[in-house]
Amino acid sequence: MQTREEIFTTIQNIMVDMFELDAAEVTLEAHLYDDLDIDSIDAVDMVVELKNLTGKKIKPDDFKAVRTVSDVVDVVEALVK
Amino acid sequence: MALAKMKRKLNWCWRLLATGFSFSVFGIGGLIVPLYAVPWLLLTAGGPTRERRARWLVHTHFRFFINMMRALGIMTYELKGLERLRAPGQLILANHPSLVDVVLLIGLLPQADCVVKGGLLRNPFMRTVIKLAGYIANDNPEQVLNDARASLSRGNSLIIFPEGTRSVPGQSLRLQRGAANVAVRLQLPIRPVVITVTPPTLTKHVPWYHIPPQGPFHMSLRVMPELAPGDFELQQDVPASLAARYLTKKLEHYFTEELTHYAGARART
C-alpha cells in the first residue's frame, strides 16, 4: 500500500465492508456524511481500522478536517510515506 | 339533531380555546418556571442531587401539563405496560408522532435521562433547564454514545426518540442510527414504547389551531416487551458499524409493524 491508487482501493474496501456501501458509491469526491451516511461513530471505527492496517497512529485531530474520501486518502498517504 | 350539531360546534370552540390556552401555558411556563426553578436548583444542591431535582422538576411540570390538557377536555390517553418502565437503567426507544408524546413520556418517568435535539440548547429558555437536568444533545453521535454510556452506568433510564425529530405524517418511519449504535455498542436490550396520536395532532408542519373536528385527540402509549440483542437475529462477529445499520432497519420495521397493527385494531373496533 504505497501509491495513491492502492491506498484508495484499500479504503474503498474497508468502507464497503464496514458500512454496507457499493464500491461504485465510494468515489474520491464522495462526501462522507452527505453521500455515504457515515457519522462520527463510524469515523472512529474507520480510524481504528486504518490504524490496524497501517500500524501507524492516527491522531483524532488529523481526522477532524476530513470531509471526503479523498481527504481520508490524503491522511493515510501522509502517514505511510 | 340541530342541538347535537350545536353541541359539537360548541365543543369545538371550547377545544380551540383550551388548545390555545394550553399552548400559552406551555410557552409562558417555559419563561416563568426557570425564573424560580433555576435559582432554587443552583442554590440548594450541586452535582447528582441537582440533576435529580432538575429532572424531577421537568417531570412534575410535564405531568401537570398533561393532566391539565386532559381536564380541559382536549386530550384523552391510555397507557399500557407502564410497570415495565419501573426497572432502572433501561434504554427506552419511542417513536415521536407529536409534540405531546415527549411531555407524556417524561411526565410518566420521574428520573429519566433524555436525548434531545441539539437545537434546543440554542434556545435560551430551554438551555438552562436542559443543562441542569443533564439531558444529552444529539448533535454529535459519538458524544451521544459516550454520554449515554455514562448515564446508563449511573443507573438512569435513557429515552431516545430514534427518529431524531418528529415523524412526518404519511411518510414511512425513518430512524437515525444513534439509538441502534447505543444498543449495539453497549450491548443493551431495548425497551420499545409505541405511541400513537389519533387523529394526528401537533405533528410536523401542522399549526396548533388545526384541532381534530370531532372531539379530543387520543394518545396511546404502549410499553412493549423488551427486545434482547438476540431477538433481532443479528449475526455475531459483524462489525458494530454493520450491526447498528442492521438493527436500525429492524427497528424501523418493528415500529412500522406495531403502528400498522394498532391502526388496524382501532379500525376494527
mmCIF file of C-alpha atoms in Angstrom:
data_model
loop_
_atom_site.group_PDB
_atom_site.id
_atom_site.type_symbol
_atom_site.label_atom_id
_atom_site.label_comp_id
_atom_site.label_asym_id
_atom_site.label_seq_id
_atom_site.Cartn_x
_atom_site.Cartn_y
_atom_site.Cartn_z
ATOM 1 C CA MET A 1 0.000 0.000 0.000
ATOM 2 C CA GLN A 2 2.159 2.803 -1.292
ATOM 3 C CA THR A 3 0.636 4.549 -4.258
ATOM 4 C CA ARG A 4 -2.382 6.754 -4.011
ATOM 5 C CA GLU A 5 -4.417 4.267 -6.045
ATOM 6 C CA GLU A 6 -3.532 1.407 -3.705
ATOM 7 C CA ILE A 7 -4.466 3.470 -0.688
ATOM 8 C CA PHE A 8 -7.748 4.454 -2.278
ATOM 9 C CA THR A 9 -8.608 0.833 -3.109
ATOM 10 C CA THR A 10 -7.825 -0.255 0.426
ATOM 11 C CA ILE A 11 -10.010 2.480 1.911
ATOM 12 C CA GLN A 12 -12.749 1.680 -0.569
ATOM 13 C CA ASN A 13 -12.706 -1.972 0.533
ATOM 14 C CA ILE A 14 -12.808 -1.021 4.200
ATOM 15 C CA MET A 15 -15.801 1.216 3.623
ATOM 16 C CA VAL A 16 -17.658 -1.408 1.614
ATOM 17 C CA ASP A 17 -17.105 -3.973 4.376
ATOM 18 C CA MET A 18 -17.841 -1.720 7.306
ATOM 19 C CA PHE A 19 -20.644 0.478 6.064
ATOM 20 C CA GLU A 20 -22.530 -1.687 3.606
ATOM 21 C CA LEU A 21 -21.739 0.553 0.655
ATOM 22 C CA ASP A 22 -21.377 -0.199 -3.029
ATOM 23 C CA ALA A 23 -17.826 0.163 -4.257
ATOM 24 C CA ALA A 24 -19.217 2.368 -7.019
ATOM 25 C CA GLU A 25 -20.525 4.846 -4.454
ATOM 26 C CA VAL A 26 -17.154 5.239 -2.784
ATOM 27 C CA THR A 27 -15.514 7.669 -5.156
ATOM 28 C CA LEU A 28 -12.777 10.131 -4.267
ATOM 29 C CA GLU A 29 -15.233 13.010 -4.424
ATOM 30 C CA ALA A 30 -17.901 11.313 -2.277
ATOM 31 C CA HIS A 31 -18.734 13.269 0.836
ATOM 32 C CA LEU A 32 -18.600 11.002 3.907
ATOM 33 C CA TYR A 33 -21.555 12.493 5.724
ATOM 34 C CA ASP A 34 -23.856 13.640 2.917
ATOM 35 C CA ASP A 35 -23.224 10.973 0.287
ATOM 36 C CA LEU A 36 -22.173 7.922 2.275
ATOM 37 C CA ASP A 37 -24.109 8.402 5.516
ATOM 38 C CA ILE A 38 -21.009 7.943 7.659
ATOM 39 C CA ASP A 39 -21.311 9.582 11.069
ATOM 40 C CA SER A 40 -18.757 10.414 13.742
ATOM 41 C CA ILE A 41 -19.096 6.976 15.383
ATOM 42 C CA ASP A 42 -18.334 5.346 12.029
ATOM 43 C CA ALA A 43 -15.388 7.680 11.577
ATOM 44 C CA VAL A 44 -13.923 6.480 14.875
ATOM 45 C CA ASP A 45 -14.358 2.863 13.744
ATOM 46 C CA MET A 46 -12.636 3.654 10.493
ATOM 47 C CA VAL A 47 -9.704 5.309 12.256
ATOM 48 C CA VAL A 48 -9.258 2.156 14.357
ATOM 49 C CA GLU A 49 -9.353 0.034 11.224
ATOM 50 C CA LEU A 50 -6.839 2.252 9.441
ATOM 51 C CA LYS A 51 -4.576 2.153 12.481
ATOM 52 C CA ASN A 52 -4.583 -1.646 12.414
ATOM 53 C CA LEU A 53 -3.847 -1.628 8.726
ATOM 54 C CA THR A 54 -1.056 0.921 8.594
ATOM 55 C CA GLY A 55 0.369 0.196 12.016
ATOM 56 C CA LYS A 56 0.625 3.972 12.373
ATOM 57 C CA LYS A 57 -1.025 6.111 14.972
ATOM 58 C CA ILE A 58 -3.687 8.428 13.626
ATOM 59 C CA LYS A 59 -4.363 11.491 15.702
ATOM 60 C CA PRO A 60 -8.065 12.234 16.017
ATOM 61 C CA ASP A 61 -7.194 15.823 15.104
ATOM 62 C CA ASP A 62 -5.884 14.709 11.715
ATOM 63 C CA PHE A 63 -9.283 13.259 11.045
ATOM 64 C CA LYS A 64 -11.272 16.258 12.233
ATOM 65 C CA ALA A 65 -10.980 18.126 8.930
ATOM 66 C CA VAL A 66 -11.821 15.083 6.820
ATOM 67 C CA ARG A 67 -14.889 15.623 4.640
ATOM 68 C CA THR A 68 -14.496 13.465 1.553
ATOM 69 C CA VAL A 69 -12.994 10.090 0.699
ATOM 70 C CA SER A 70 -10.160 11.952 -0.959
ATOM 71 C CA ASP A 71 -9.383 13.641 2.392
ATOM 72 C CA VAL A 72 -9.143 10.196 4.015
ATOM 73 C CA VAL A 73 -6.727 9.082 1.318
ATOM 74 C CA ASP A 74 -4.629 12.223 1.985
ATOM 75 C CA VAL A 75 -4.404 11.459 5.698
ATOM 76 C CA VAL A 76 -3.339 7.860 5.104
ATOM 77 C CA GLU A 77 -0.930 8.838 2.323
ATOM 78 C CA ALA A 78 0.809 11.306 4.622
ATOM 79 C CA LEU A 79 1.116 8.573 7.256
ATOM 80 C CA VAL A 80 2.596 5.782 5.157
ATOM 81 C CA LYS A 81 5.074 7.990 3.355
ATOM 82 C CA MET B 1 -80.369 16.968 15.505
ATOM 83 C CA ALA B 2 -79.725 20.681 15.393
ATOM 84 C CA LEU B 3 -78.980 20.526 19.093
ATOM 85 C CA ALA B 4 -76.382 17.808 18.625
ATOM 86 C CA LYS B 5 -74.796 19.847 15.881
ATOM 87 C CA MET B 6 -74.658 22.936 18.033
ATOM 88 C CA LYS B 7 -73.206 20.978 20.907
ATOM 89 C CA ARG B 8 -70.469 19.702 18.647
ATOM 90 C CA LYS B 9 -69.740 23.182 17.401
ATOM 91 C CA LEU B 10 -69.598 24.496 20.955
ATOM 92 C CA ASN B 11 -67.293 21.692 21.963
ATOM 93 C CA TRP B 12 -65.061 22.525 19.022
ATOM 94 C CA CYS B 13 -64.920 26.183 20.070
ATOM 95 C CA TRP B 14 -64.114 25.177 23.615
ATOM 96 C CA ARG B 15 -61.333 22.864 22.490
ATOM 97 C CA LEU B 16 -59.865 25.535 20.234
ATOM 98 C CA LEU B 17 -59.782 27.972 23.142
ATOM 99 C CA ALA B 18 -58.419 25.348 25.505
ATOM 100 C CA THR B 19 -55.737 24.353 22.991
ATOM 101 C CA GLY B 20 -54.668 27.980 22.623
ATOM 102 C CA PHE B 21 -54.680 28.327 26.376
ATOM 103 C CA SER B 22 -52.574 25.162 26.793
ATOM 104 C CA PHE B 23 -50.052 26.434 24.293
ATOM 105 C CA SER B 24 -49.799 29.725 26.132
ATOM 106 C CA VAL B 25 -49.360 27.926 29.449
ATOM 107 C CA PHE B 26 -46.577 25.842 27.958
ATOM 108 C CA GLY B 27 -44.880 28.859 26.399
ATOM 109 C CA ILE B 28 -45.263 31.140 29.393
ATOM 110 C CA GLY B 29 -44.354 28.264 31.700
ATOM 111 C CA GLY B 30 -41.141 27.900 29.733
ATOM 112 C CA LEU B 31 -40.359 31.512 30.602
ATOM 113 C CA ILE B 32 -41.542 31.616 34.183
ATOM 114 C CA VAL B 33 -40.612 28.210 35.563
ATOM 115 C CA PRO B 34 -36.865 28.719 35.013
ATOM 116 C CA LEU B 35 -37.125 32.028 36.918
ATOM 117 C CA TYR B 36 -37.813 30.228 40.166
ATOM 118 C CA ALA B 37 -36.557 26.747 39.319
ATOM 119 C CA VAL B 38 -33.056 27.704 38.239
ATOM 120 C CA PRO B 39 -32.153 29.725 41.367
ATOM 121 C CA TRP B 40 -33.672 27.027 43.558
ATOM 122 C CA LEU B 41 -31.649 24.326 41.825
ATOM 123 C CA LEU B 42 -28.436 26.317 41.847
ATOM 124 C CA LEU B 43 -28.719 27.373 45.472
ATOM 125 C CA THR B 44 -29.938 24.202 47.130
ATOM 126 C CA ALA B 45 -27.808 21.458 45.699
ATOM 127 C CA GLY B 46 -24.992 20.506 43.375
ATOM 128 C CA GLY B 47 -23.837 17.501 41.397
ATOM 129 C CA PRO B 48 -26.105 14.487 41.066
ATOM 130 C CA THR B 49 -28.666 15.843 43.553
ATOM 131 C CA ARG B 50 -29.158 18.967 41.491
ATOM 132 C CA GLU B 51 -29.513 16.891 38.344
ATOM 133 C CA ARG B 52 -32.070 14.634 40.031
ATOM 134 C CA ARG B 53 -34.051 17.608 41.236
ATOM 135 C CA ALA B 54 -33.962 19.246 37.816
ATOM 136 C CA ARG B 55 -35.342 16.085 36.217
ATOM 137 C CA TRP B 56 -37.973 15.741 38.855
ATOM 138 C CA LEU B 57 -38.964 19.342 38.230
ATOM 139 C CA VAL B 58 -39.341 18.815 34.468
ATOM 140 C CA HIS B 59 -41.261 15.613 35.185
ATOM 141 C CA THR B 60 -43.662 17.315 37.608
ATOM 142 C CA HIS B 61 -44.391 20.216 35.286
ATOM 143 C CA PHE B 62 -44.937 17.929 32.304
ATOM 144 C CA ARG B 63 -47.209 15.748 34.378
ATOM 145 C CA PHE B 64 -49.212 18.780 35.423
ATOM 146 C CA PHE B 65 -49.450 19.881 31.815
ATOM 147 C CA ILE B 66 -50.770 16.506 30.623
ATOM 148 C CA ASN B 67 -53.346 16.390 33.414
ATOM 149 C CA MET B 68 -54.373 19.932 32.589
ATOM 150 C CA MET B 69 -54.958 19.116 28.927
ATOM 151 C CA ARG B 70 -56.948 16.069 29.898
ATOM 152 C CA ALA B 71 -59.022 18.065 32.409
ATOM 153 C CA LEU B 72 -59.706 20.712 29.756
ATOM 154 C CA GLY B 73 -61.102 18.016 27.509
ATOM 155 C CA ILE B 74 -58.689 18.405 24.609
ATOM 156 C CA MET B 75 -56.983 15.054 25.007
ATOM 157 C CA THR B 76 -57.517 11.572 26.346
ATOM 158 C CA TYR B 77 -54.877 8.937 26.841
ATOM 159 C CA GLU B 78 -54.397 5.290 27.592
ATOM 160 C CA LEU B 79 -51.254 3.699 28.967
ATOM 161 C CA LYS B 80 -50.293 0.074 28.632
ATOM 162 C CA GLY B 81 -47.487 -1.881 30.270
ATOM 163 C CA LEU B 82 -46.357 1.027 32.414
ATOM 164 C CA GLU B 83 -44.972 -1.326 35.095
ATOM 165 C CA ARG B 84 -42.326 -2.331 32.552
ATOM 166 C CA LEU B 85 -40.737 1.081 32.860
ATOM 167 C CA ARG B 86 -40.097 0.678 36.556
ATOM 168 C CA ALA B 87 -36.732 -1.104 36.415
ATOM 169 C CA PRO B 88 -33.817 1.360 36.332
ATOM 170 C CA GLY B 89 -31.128 1.609 33.678
ATOM 171 C CA GLN B 90 -33.286 0.861 30.639
ATOM 172 C CA LEU B 91 -32.746 2.041 27.098
ATOM 173 C CA ILE B 92 -36.179 3.313 26.105
ATOM 174 C CA LEU B 93 -36.829 3.885 22.403
ATOM 175 C CA ALA B 94 -40.033 5.637 21.419
ATOM 176 C CA ASN B 95 -41.474 6.872 18.168
ATOM 177 C CA HIS B 96 -42.241 10.563 18.017
ATOM 178 C CA PRO B 97 -45.509 11.386 16.230
ATOM 179 C CA SER B 98 -46.347 14.597 18.079
ATOM 180 C CA LEU B 99 -45.052 17.278 20.424
ATOM 181 C CA VAL B 100 -47.129 15.867 23.240
ATOM 182 C CA ASP B 101 -45.570 12.387 23.372
ATOM 183 C CA VAL B 102 -42.328 13.688 24.908
ATOM 184 C CA VAL B 103 -44.298 15.563 27.513
ATOM 185 C CA LEU B 104 -46.342 12.470 28.335
ATOM 186 C CA LEU B 105 -43.362 10.125 28.479
ATOM 187 C CA ILE B 106 -41.297 12.402 30.714
ATOM 188 C CA GLY B 107 -44.453 13.052 32.734
ATOM 189 C CA LEU B 108 -44.516 9.330 33.457
ATOM 190 C CA LEU B 109 -40.853 8.919 34.357
ATOM 191 C CA PRO B 110 -39.567 10.980 37.299
ATOM 192 C CA GLN B 111 -35.887 10.267 36.653
ATOM 193 C CA ALA B 112 -35.302 9.590 33.003
ATOM 194 C CA ASP B 113 -32.429 10.924 31.034
ATOM 195 C CA CYS B 114 -33.336 12.017 27.546
ATOM 196 C CA VAL B 115 -31.564 12.629 24.264
ATOM 197 C CA VAL B 116 -32.833 15.965 22.996
ATOM 198 C CA LYS B 117 -32.421 17.852 19.763
ATOM 199 C CA GLY B 118 -29.212 19.881 19.851
ATOM 200 C CA GLY B 119 -31.186 22.874 18.557
ATOM 201 C CA LEU B 120 -32.968 23.122 21.920
ATOM 202 C CA LEU B 121 -29.654 24.004 23.559
ATOM 203 C CA ARG B 122 -29.573 27.126 21.421
ATOM 204 C CA ASN B 123 -32.931 28.147 22.825
ATOM 205 C CA PRO B 124 -32.029 30.441 25.737
ATOM 206 C CA PHE B 125 -35.084 29.463 27.792
ATOM 207 C CA MET B 126 -34.750 25.743 27.382
ATOM 208 C CA ARG B 127 -30.984 25.664 27.580
ATOM 209 C CA THR B 128 -30.515 26.202 31.293
ATOM 210 C CA VAL B 129 -33.043 23.615 32.360
ATOM 211 C CA ILE B 130 -31.807 21.058 29.828
ATOM 212 C CA LYS B 131 -28.263 21.570 31.063
ATOM 213 C CA LEU B 132 -29.230 21.318 34.718
ATOM 214 C CA ALA B 133 -31.213 18.138 34.065
ATOM 215 C CA GLY B 134 -28.164 16.723 32.295
ATOM 216 C CA TYR B 135 -30.098 15.827 29.134
ATOM 217 C CA ILE B 136 -27.980 14.734 26.209
ATOM 218 C CA ALA B 137 -27.821 16.778 22.983
ATOM 219 C CA ASN B 138 -27.991 14.794 19.759
ATOM 220 C CA ASP B 139 -25.565 16.970 17.782
ATOM 221 C CA ASN B 140 -22.663 14.562 17.671
ATOM 222 C CA PRO B 141 -23.342 10.791 17.513
ATOM 223 C CA GLU B 142 -20.053 9.948 19.182
ATOM 224 C CA GLN B 143 -20.770 12.295 22.066
ATOM 225 C CA VAL B 144 -24.278 10.827 22.437
ATOM 226 C CA LEU B 145 -22.758 7.369 22.729
ATOM 227 C CA ASN B 146 -20.323 8.466 25.432
ATOM 228 C CA ASP B 147 -22.947 10.412 27.370
ATOM 229 C CA ALA B 148 -25.416 7.536 27.078
ATOM 230 C CA ARG B 149 -22.843 5.127 28.430
ATOM 231 C CA ALA B 150 -22.174 7.405 31.393
ATOM 232 C CA SER B 151 -25.851 7.963 32.099
ATOM 233 C CA LEU B 152 -26.877 4.308 31.923
ATOM 234 C CA SER B 153 -23.945 3.244 34.062
ATOM 235 C CA ARG B 154 -25.278 5.570 36.756
ATOM 236 C CA GLY B 155 -28.487 3.535 36.638
ATOM 237 C CA ASN B 156 -30.590 6.114 34.793
ATOM 238 C CA SER B 157 -33.103 5.078 32.199
ATOM 239 C CA LEU B 158 -32.443 6.791 28.923
ATOM 240 C CA ILE B 159 -35.150 7.893 26.491
ATOM 241 C CA ILE B 160 -34.174 8.193 22.848
ATOM 242 C CA PHE B 161 -36.526 9.097 20.033
ATOM 243 C CA PRO B 162 -34.631 7.276 17.302
ATOM 244 C CA GLU B 163 -36.304 9.281 14.547
ATOM 245 C CA GLY B 164 -34.285 12.233 15.838
ATOM 246 C CA THR B 165 -37.204 14.550 15.104
ATOM 247 C CA ARG B 166 -40.963 14.241 14.794
ATOM 248 C CA SER B 167 -42.368 11.775 12.281
ATOM 249 C CA VAL B 168 -43.651 13.211 9.044
ATOM 250 C CA PRO B 169 -47.290 12.128 8.697
ATOM 251 C CA GLY B 170 -47.950 9.928 5.696
ATOM 252 C CA GLN B 171 -44.296 9.111 5.226
ATOM 253 C CA SER B 172 -42.713 5.853 6.257
ATOM 254 C CA LEU B 173 -40.880 5.876 9.557
ATOM 255 C CA ARG B 174 -37.183 6.725 9.184
ATOM 256 C CA LEU B 175 -34.827 6.099 12.084
ATOM 257 C CA GLN B 176 -31.425 7.588 12.605
ATOM 258 C CA ARG B 177 -28.635 5.286 13.630
ATOM 259 C CA GLY B 178 -27.771 6.773 17.032
ATOM 260 C CA ALA B 179 -30.163 4.677 19.105
ATOM 261 C CA ALA B 180 -29.099 1.422 17.449
ATOM 262 C CA ASN B 181 -25.475 2.383 17.985
ATOM 263 C CA VAL B 182 -26.114 2.801 21.694
ATOM 264 C CA ALA B 183 -27.844 -0.606 21.877
ATOM 265 C CA VAL B 184 -25.214 -2.416 19.802
ATOM 266 C CA ARG B 185 -22.125 -0.911 21.363
ATOM 267 C CA LEU B 186 -23.314 -1.037 24.946
ATOM 268 C CA GLN B 187 -24.875 -4.475 24.375
ATOM 269 C CA LEU B 188 -28.189 -3.396 25.845
ATOM 270 C CA PRO B 189 -31.698 -4.725 25.480
ATOM 271 C CA ILE B 190 -34.208 -2.264 24.054
ATOM 272 C CA ARG B 191 -37.445 -1.216 25.688
ATOM 273 C CA PRO B 192 -39.705 -0.052 22.850
ATOM 274 C CA VAL B 193 -42.511 2.393 23.535
ATOM 275 C CA VAL B 194 -45.055 2.690 20.743
ATOM 276 C CA ILE B 195 -47.008 5.933 20.705
ATOM 277 C CA THR B 196 -49.938 6.904 18.545
ATOM 278 C CA VAL B 197 -51.916 10.118 18.397
ATOM 279 C CA THR B 198 -55.293 9.953 16.695
ATOM 280 C CA PRO B 199 -56.225 11.982 14.843
ATOM 281 C CA PRO B 200 -52.701 13.291 14.178
ATOM 282 C CA THR B 201 -52.203 16.419 16.313
ATOM 283 C CA LEU B 202 -49.274 18.765 16.828
ATOM 284 C CA THR B 203 -47.385 16.915 14.168
ATOM 285 C CA LYS B 204 -44.730 18.421 11.946
ATOM 286 C CA HIS B 205 -45.874 21.200 9.627
ATOM 287 C CA VAL B 206 -49.342 21.473 11.206
ATOM 288 C CA PRO B 207 -50.208 24.651 13.147
ATOM 289 C CA TRP B 208 -51.597 24.224 16.651
ATOM 290 C CA TYR B 209 -55.063 25.572 15.824
ATOM 291 C CA HIS B 210 -55.783 22.728 13.420
ATOM 292 C CA ILE B 211 -57.554 20.739 16.092
ATOM 293 C CA PRO B 212 -59.469 17.499 15.494
ATOM 294 C CA PRO B 213 -63.021 18.281 14.273
ATOM 295 C CA GLN B 214 -64.883 15.606 16.213
ATOM 296 C CA GLY B 215 -63.527 15.528 19.744
ATOM 297 C CA PRO B 216 -60.373 15.403 21.860
ATOM 298 C CA PHE B 217 -57.316 13.745 20.392
ATOM 299 C CA HIS B 218 -56.360 10.407 21.832
ATOM 300 C CA MET B 219 -52.900 9.281 22.770
ATOM 301 C CA SER B 220 -51.992 5.687 23.274
ATOM 302 C CA LEU B 221 -48.675 4.807 24.828
ATOM 303 C CA ARG B 222 -47.754 1.145 24.914
ATOM 304 C CA VAL B 223 -44.669 -0.069 26.719
ATOM 305 C CA MET B 224 -43.650 -3.197 24.825
ATOM 306 C CA PRO B 225 -41.790 -6.320 25.954
ATOM 307 C CA GLU B 226 -38.046 -5.924 25.944
ATOM 308 C CA LEU B 227 -36.113 -6.714 22.794
ATOM 309 C CA ALA B 228 -32.934 -8.523 23.727
ATOM 310 C CA PRO B 229 -29.983 -8.140 21.355
ATOM 311 C CA GLY B 230 -30.525 -11.811 20.398
ATOM 312 C CA ASP B 231 -34.125 -11.187 19.321
ATOM 313 C CA PHE B 232 -33.005 -9.427 16.214
ATOM 314 C CA GLU B 233 -31.010 -12.412 14.973
ATOM 315 C CA LEU B 234 -28.082 -10.166 14.391
ATOM 316 C CA GLN B 235 -25.222 -12.222 13.128
ATOM 317 C CA GLN B 236 -22.404 -12.438 15.582
ATOM 318 C CA ASP B 237 -18.970 -11.170 14.659
ATOM 319 C CA VAL B 238 -20.160 -8.495 12.267
ATOM 320 C CA PRO B 239 -18.504 -5.155 12.939
ATOM 321 C CA ALA B 240 -20.514 -2.811 15.176
ATOM 322 C CA SER B 241 -20.889 -0.360 12.290
ATOM 323 C CA LEU B 242 -22.811 -3.001 10.324
ATOM 324 C CA ALA B 243 -24.731 -4.330 13.318
ATOM 325 C CA ALA B 244 -26.002 -0.802 14.036
ATOM 326 C CA ARG B 245 -27.169 -0.490 10.428
ATOM 327 C CA TYR B 246 -28.996 -3.821 10.541
ATOM 328 C CA LEU B 247 -30.568 -3.015 13.885
ATOM 329 C CA THR B 248 -31.757 0.373 12.611
ATOM 330 C CA LYS B 249 -33.574 -1.380 9.745
ATOM 331 C CA LYS B 250 -35.027 -3.992 12.100
ATOM 332 C CA LEU B 251 -36.284 -1.278 14.418
ATOM 333 C CA GLU B 252 -37.793 0.676 11.538
ATOM 334 C CA HIS B 253 -39.633 -2.478 10.592
ATOM 335 C CA TYR B 254 -40.656 -3.179 14.200
ATOM 336 C CA PHE B 255 -42.168 0.262 14.812
ATOM 337 C CA THR B 256 -43.875 0.324 11.412
ATOM 338 C CA GLU B 257 -45.426 -3.093 12.080
ATOM 339 C CA GLU B 258 -46.599 -2.111 15.549
ATOM 340 C CA LEU B 259 -48.123 1.127 14.279
ATOM 341 C CA THR B 260 -49.895 -0.591 11.366
ATOM 342 C CA HIS B 261 -51.125 -3.308 13.664
ATOM 343 C CA TYR B 262 -52.510 -0.730 16.088
ATOM 344 C CA ALA B 263 -54.188 1.274 13.318
ATOM 345 C CA GLY B 264 -55.798 -1.952 12.073
ATOM 346 C CA ALA B 265 -57.011 -2.927 15.541
ATOM 347 C CA ARG B 266 -58.519 0.531 16.054
ATOM 348 C CA ALA B 267 -60.286 0.465 12.706
ATOM 349 C CA ARG B 268 -61.942 -2.832 13.642
ATOM 350 C CA THR B 269 -63.347 -1.587 16.952
#
